PDB file of C-alpha atoms in Angstrom:
ATOM      1  CA  MET A 276      -0.078   0.052   0.057  1.00 97.00           C
ATOM      2  CA  ILE A 277       1.346   3.444  -0.841  1.00 98.00           C
ATOM      3  CA  ARG A 278       1.335   5.545   2.366  1.00 98.00           C
ATOM      4  CA  ASP A 279       1.677   9.296   2.738  1.00 97.00           C
ATOM      5  CA  ILE A 280       5.183  10.583   3.265  1.00 98.00           C
ATOM      6  CA  VAL A 281       5.706  12.770   6.395  1.00 96.00           C
ATOM      7  CA  LYS A 282       7.063  16.079   5.588  1.00 94.00           C
ATOM      8  CA  TYR A 283       9.516  18.223   7.443  1.00 92.00           C
ATOM      9  CA  GLY A 284       7.773  20.074  10.303  1.00 89.00           C
ATOM     10  CA  ASP A 285       5.890  16.683  11.286  1.00 93.00           C
ATOM     11  CA  PRO A 286       7.719  15.785  14.646  1.00 94.00           C
ATOM     12  CA  ARG A 287       7.364  12.014  13.866  1.00 95.00           C
ATOM     13  CA  LEU A 288      10.104  12.721  11.294  1.00 95.00           C
ATOM     14  CA  LEU A 289      12.821  13.595  13.846  1.00 93.00           C
ATOM     15  CA  ALA A 290      11.414  11.544  16.796  1.00 94.00           C
ATOM     16  CA  GLY A 291      13.290   8.794  18.431  1.00 94.00           C
ATOM     17  CA  ASN A 292      13.162   5.493  16.651  1.00 98.00           C
ATOM     18  CA  GLU A 293      12.467   2.047  18.475  1.00 97.00           C
ATOM     19  CA  GLU A 294      14.811  -1.032  17.548  1.00 97.00           C
ATOM     20  CA  ALA A 295      13.007  -3.214  14.760  1.00 97.00           C
ATOM     21  CA  ASP A 296      12.043  -6.601  15.703  1.00 96.00           C
ATOM     22  CA  PRO A 297      12.617  -9.086  12.747  1.00 94.00           C
ATOM     23  CA  ALA A 298      10.087 -11.409  14.313  1.00 93.00           C
ATOM     24  CA  SER A 299       7.335  -8.852  14.234  1.00 91.00           C
ATOM     25  CA  GLY A 300       4.232 -10.012  12.500  1.00 92.00           C
ATOM     26  CA  GLU A 301       3.627  -6.662  10.749  1.00 94.00           C
ATOM     27  CA  LEU A 302       7.163  -6.498   9.282  1.00 97.00           C
ATOM     28  CA  ALA A 303       6.458  -7.995   5.815  1.00 97.00           C
ATOM     29  CA  ALA A 304       3.508  -5.630   5.224  1.00 97.00           C
ATOM     30  CA  LEU A 305       5.522  -2.576   6.470  1.00 98.00           C
ATOM     31  CA  LEU A 306       8.412  -3.485   4.099  1.00 98.00           C
ATOM     32  CA  GLY A 307       6.009  -3.752   1.329  1.00 97.00           C
ATOM     33  CA  ASP A 308       4.497  -0.358   2.117  1.00 98.00           C
ATOM     34  CA  LEU A 309       7.875   1.107   2.203  1.00 98.00           C
ATOM     35  CA  PHE A 310       9.167  -0.217  -1.035  1.00 98.00           C
ATOM     36  CA  GLU A 311       5.849   0.486  -2.901  1.00 97.00           C
ATOM     37  CA  THR A 312       5.758   4.169  -1.429  1.00 98.00           C
ATOM     38  CA  CYS A 313       9.301   4.590  -2.332  1.00 97.00           C
ATOM     39  CA  ARG A 314       8.911   3.473  -6.032  1.00 96.00           C
ATOM     40  CA  ALA A 315       5.684   5.459  -6.317  1.00 97.00           C
ATOM     41  CA  ALA A 316       7.453   8.696  -5.201  1.00 96.00           C
ATOM     42  CA  PRO A 317       9.753   7.935  -6.903  1.00 96.00           C
ATOM     43  CA  GLY A 318      12.862   7.642  -4.813  1.00 96.00           C
ATOM     44  CA  ILE A 319      15.829   5.300  -4.199  1.00 97.00           C
ATOM     45  CA  GLY A 320      15.396   4.959  -0.402  1.00 98.00           C
ATOM     46  CA  LEU A 321      12.867   5.430   2.404  1.00 98.00           C
ATOM     47  CA  ALA A 322      13.085   5.263   6.176  1.00 98.00           C
ATOM     48  CA  ALA A 323      10.156   4.031   8.243  1.00 98.00           C
ATOM     49  CA  PRO A 324       9.810   7.458  10.151  1.00 98.00           C
ATOM     50  CA  GLN A 325       9.217   9.079   6.569  1.00 98.00           C
ATOM     51  CA  ILE A 326       5.841   6.985   6.549  1.00 98.00           C
ATOM     52  CA  ALA A 327       5.072   7.713  10.332  1.00 97.00           C
ATOM     53  CA  VAL A 328       6.384   4.646  11.690  1.00 98.00           C
ATOM     54  CA  ASN A 329       9.115   5.328  14.261  1.00 98.00           C
ATOM     55  CA  ARG A 330      11.154   2.183  14.107  1.00 98.00           C
ATOM     56  CA  ARG A 331      14.883   1.674  12.959  1.00 98.00           C
ATOM     57  CA  ILE A 332      13.862   0.436   9.643  1.00 98.00           C
ATOM     58  CA  ALA A 333      14.869   1.640   6.062  1.00 98.00           C
ATOM     59  CA  VAL A 334      14.757   0.314   2.400  1.00 98.00           C
ATOM     60  CA  ILE A 335      17.023   1.166  -0.572  1.00 98.00           C
ATOM     61  CA  ASP A 336      16.339   0.395  -4.284  1.00 98.00           C
ATOM     62  CA  LEU A 337      18.806   2.181  -6.575  1.00 97.00           C
ATOM     63  CA  SER A 338      16.781   0.567  -9.442  1.00 95.00           C
ATOM     64  CA  VAL A 339      13.539   2.361  -8.380  1.00 91.00           C
ATOM     65  CA  GLY A 340      11.612  -0.754  -8.764  1.00 89.00           C
ATOM     66  CA  ALA A 341      13.147  -2.044 -12.091  1.00 91.00           C
ATOM     67  CA  ASP A 342      15.017  -4.895 -10.482  1.00 94.00           C
ATOM     68  CA  PRO A 343      13.751  -6.807  -7.473  1.00 91.00           C
ATOM     69  CA  GLN A 344      17.237  -8.121  -6.704  1.00 93.00           C
ATOM     70  CA  ALA A 345      18.397  -4.560  -6.017  1.00 94.00           C
ATOM     71  CA  ARG A 346      16.312  -4.129  -3.087  1.00 97.00           C
ATOM     72  CA  ILE A 347      17.992  -3.678   0.331  1.00 98.00           C
ATOM     73  CA  VAL A 348      16.194  -4.092   3.535  1.00 98.00           C
ATOM     74  CA  LEU A 349      17.962  -2.415   6.718  1.00 98.00           C
ATOM     75  CA  LEU A 350      16.766  -3.213  10.126  1.00 98.00           C
ATOM     76  CA  ASN A 351      18.726  -1.466  12.892  1.00 98.00           C
ATOM     77  CA  PRO A 352      21.319  -0.200  10.564  1.00 98.00           C
ATOM     78  CA  GLU A 353      24.560   1.498  11.793  1.00 98.00           C
ATOM     79  CA  ILE A 354      27.691   2.816   9.956  1.00 98.00           C
ATOM     80  CA  LEU A 355      30.796   1.084  11.200  1.00 98.00           C
ATOM     81  CA  GLU A 356      33.314   3.075   9.393  1.00 98.00           C
ATOM     82  CA  SER A 357      33.696   5.484   6.654  1.00 98.00           C
ATOM     83  CA  SER A 358      36.389   7.210   4.573  1.00 98.00           C
ATOM     84  CA  GLY A 359      36.860   9.665   1.787  1.00 98.00           C
ATOM     85  CA  GLU A 360      34.585  12.435   0.597  1.00 98.00           C
ATOM     86  CA  GLN A 361      31.872  12.843  -2.188  1.00 97.00           C
ATOM     87  CA  LYS A 362      29.788  15.925  -2.744  1.00 97.00           C
ATOM     88  CA  GLU A 363      26.839  15.331  -4.950  1.00 97.00           C
ATOM     89  CA  GLU A 364      23.326  16.738  -5.350  1.00 96.00           C
ATOM     90  CA  GLU A 365      20.957  15.109  -2.896  1.00 97.00           C
ATOM     91  CA  GLY A 366      17.256  15.560  -2.033  1.00 96.00           C
ATOM     92  CA  CYS A 367      14.635  14.012   0.241  1.00 97.00           C
ATOM     93  CA  LEU A 368      11.127  12.956  -0.164  1.00 97.00           C
ATOM     94  CA  SER A 369      10.301  14.417   3.152  1.00 97.00           C
ATOM     95  CA  ILE A 370      11.399  17.969   1.976  1.00 95.00           C
ATOM     96  CA  PRO A 371       9.880  18.221  -1.605  1.00 92.00           C
ATOM     97  CA  ASP A 372      11.585  20.273  -4.277  1.00 89.00           C
ATOM     98  CA  VAL A 373      14.822  20.999  -2.277  1.00 93.00           C
ATOM     99  CA  THR A 374      18.179  19.640  -3.537  1.00 95.00           C
ATOM    100  CA  GLU A 375      21.505  20.637  -2.558  1.00 96.00           C
ATOM    101  CA  ARG A 376      25.049  19.436  -2.919  1.00 96.00           C
ATOM    102  CA  VAL A 377      25.950  17.464   0.411  1.00 97.00           C
ATOM    103  CA  LEU A 378      29.211  16.225   1.572  1.00 97.00           C
ATOM    104  CA  ARG A 379      29.155  12.502   2.297  1.00 98.00           C
ATOM    105  CA  PRO A 380      31.648   9.682   2.824  1.00 98.00           C
ATOM    106  CA  ALA A 381      32.953   8.152  -0.543  1.00 98.00           C
ATOM    107  CA  ARG A 382      33.032   4.694   1.142  1.00 98.00           C
ATOM    108  CA  VAL A 383      31.187   3.302   4.214  1.00 98.00           C
ATOM    109  CA  ARG A 384      30.874  -0.238   5.845  1.00 98.00           C
ATOM    110  CA  ALA A 385      27.485  -0.755   7.597  1.00 98.00           C
ATOM    111  CA  ARG A 386      26.156  -3.541   9.631  1.00 98.00           C
ATOM    112  CA  PHE A 387      22.243  -4.245   9.595  1.00 98.00           C
ATOM    113  CA  ARG A 388      19.788  -7.201   9.903  1.00 98.00           C
ATOM    114  CA  ASP A 389      17.623  -8.172   6.963  1.00 97.00           C
ATOM    115  CA  ALA A 390      13.869  -8.990   6.912  1.00 96.00           C
ATOM    116  CA  SER A 391      14.637 -12.550   8.228  1.00 96.00           C
ATOM    117  CA  GLY A 392      16.823 -11.185  11.097  1.00 97.00           C
ATOM    118  CA  SER A 393      20.128 -12.311   9.565  1.00 97.00           C
ATOM    119  CA  GLU A 394      22.851 -10.166  10.166  1.00 98.00           C
ATOM    120  CA  HIS A 395      24.810  -8.558   7.276  1.00 98.00           C
ATOM    121  CA  GLU A 396      27.761  -6.181   6.500  1.00 98.00           C
ATOM    122  CA  ILE A 397      27.954  -4.152   3.402  1.00 98.00           C
ATOM    123  CA  GLU A 398      30.753  -1.883   1.939  1.00 98.00           C
ATOM    124  CA  ALA A 399      29.621   0.692  -0.263  1.00 98.00           C
ATOM    125  CA  THR A 400      30.792   3.309  -2.496  1.00 98.00           C
ATOM    126  CA  GLY A 401      29.124   6.066  -4.731  1.00 97.00           C
ATOM    127  CA  LEU A 402      25.555   6.398  -4.646  1.00 97.00           C
ATOM    128  CA  LEU A 403      24.739   3.357  -2.510  1.00 98.00           C
ATOM    129  CA  ALA A 404      27.075   4.740   0.066  1.00 98.00           C
ATOM    130  CA  ARG A 405      25.210   8.071  -0.150  1.00 98.00           C
ATOM    131  CA  ALA A 406      21.890   6.341   0.170  1.00 98.00           C
ATOM    132  CA  LEU A 407      22.939   4.131   3.202  1.00 98.00           C
ATOM    133  CA  CYS A 408      23.996   7.515   4.908  1.00 98.00           C
ATOM    134  CA  HIS A 409      20.869   9.323   4.065  1.00 98.00           C
ATOM    135  CA  GLU A 410      18.620   6.644   5.260  1.00 98.00           C
ATOM    136  CA  ILE A 411      20.490   5.947   8.451  1.00 98.00           C
ATOM    137  CA  ASP A 412      20.613   9.531   9.150  1.00 98.00           C
ATOM    138  CA  HIS A 413      16.760   9.535   9.089  1.00 98.00           C
ATOM    139  CA  LEU A 414      16.631   6.836  11.588  1.00 98.00           C
ATOM    140  CA  ASN A 415      18.975   9.005  13.744  1.00 97.00           C
ATOM    141  CA  GLY A 416      16.832  12.200  13.388  1.00 96.00           C
ATOM    142  CA  ILE A 417      19.032  13.937  10.864  1.00 97.00           C
ATOM    143  CA  LEU A 418      17.889  15.309   7.654  1.00 96.00           C
ATOM    144  CA  PHE A 419      20.240  15.933   4.740  1.00 97.00           C
ATOM    145  CA  VAL A 420      19.878  19.858   5.182  1.00 95.00           C
ATOM    146  CA  ASP A 421      21.469  19.469   8.529  1.00 95.00           C
ATOM    147  CA  ARG A 422      24.557  18.460   6.750  1.00 96.00           C
ATOM    148  CA  LEU A 423      24.867  21.765   4.881  1.00 95.00           C
ATOM    149  CA  ARG A 424      27.097  24.392   6.326  1.00 93.00           C
ATOM    150  CA  GLY A 425      27.260  28.286   6.577  1.00 93.00           C
ATOM    151  CA  LEU A 426      25.264  30.512   4.081  1.00 93.00           C
ATOM    152  CA  LYS A 427      24.155  27.493   1.925  1.00 92.00           C
ATOM    153  CA  ARG A 428      22.381  26.076   5.117  1.00 92.00           C
ATOM    154  CA  GLU A 429      20.826  29.435   5.986  1.00 93.00           C
ATOM    155  CA  LEU A 430      19.563  29.990   2.456  1.00 93.00           C
ATOM    156  CA  THR A 431      18.195  26.381   2.188  1.00 93.00           C
ATOM    157  CA  TRP A 432      16.324  26.573   5.485  1.00 90.00           C
ATOM    158  CA  ARG A 433      14.841  29.810   4.403  1.00 92.00           C
ATOM    159  CA  LYS A 434      13.603  28.166   1.184  1.00 91.00           C
ATOM    160  CA  ILE A 435      12.108  25.340   3.162  1.00 92.00           C
ATOM    161  CA  GLU A 436      10.257  27.730   5.506  1.00 90.00           C
ATOM    162  CA  ARG A 437       8.936  29.837   2.568  1.00 90.00           C
ATOM    163  CA  SER A 438       7.673  26.743   0.950  1.00 87.00           C
ATOM    164  CA  GLN A 439       5.893  25.657   4.104  1.00 85.00           C
ATOM    165  CA  ALA A 440       4.307  29.016   4.759  1.00 86.00           C
ATOM    166  CA  ARG A 441       2.992  29.166   1.160  1.00 85.00           C
ATOM    167  CA  GLY A 442       1.571  25.633   1.733  1.00 80.00           C
ATOM    168  CA  LEU A 443       3.412  24.166  -1.047  1.00 74.00           C
ATOM    169  CA  TRP A 444       3.753  20.794   1.014  1.00 73.00           C
TER     170      TRP A 444
END
């Protein structure tokens, strides 16, 4: 089921998130909703808080639904290490029509559990590294615009506030 995406300003987006339980009977339906909502948006990743579920669950699909094998389920993910830098354009489904160049690690190693509860580690570079960092940030109550600095940060926040004031989202 496609769910409404929580927009900036909703406190659930920045609230604390409970650990995910792989044995939960509702997990399969929630993951299905996350992937379906992400694909419909369209986006390459979505965290549970973005659909008003405050659990440490996120999904990534760099193929945007084109390749079912490209789907990654992240339960209770954490970044173990990172290195290098990449600065690329980034946006967020919870902050429509705002994109900025954000500095992220060029390489990350992360640990997470999959839908069955099995633990995995993944090493990623490029877009996948960026997506992992972005979605794990969501689970930690951090938005991509929080990563901006100086004048760029100030101007971006002003743009967000103007969009909200005009009721654009």
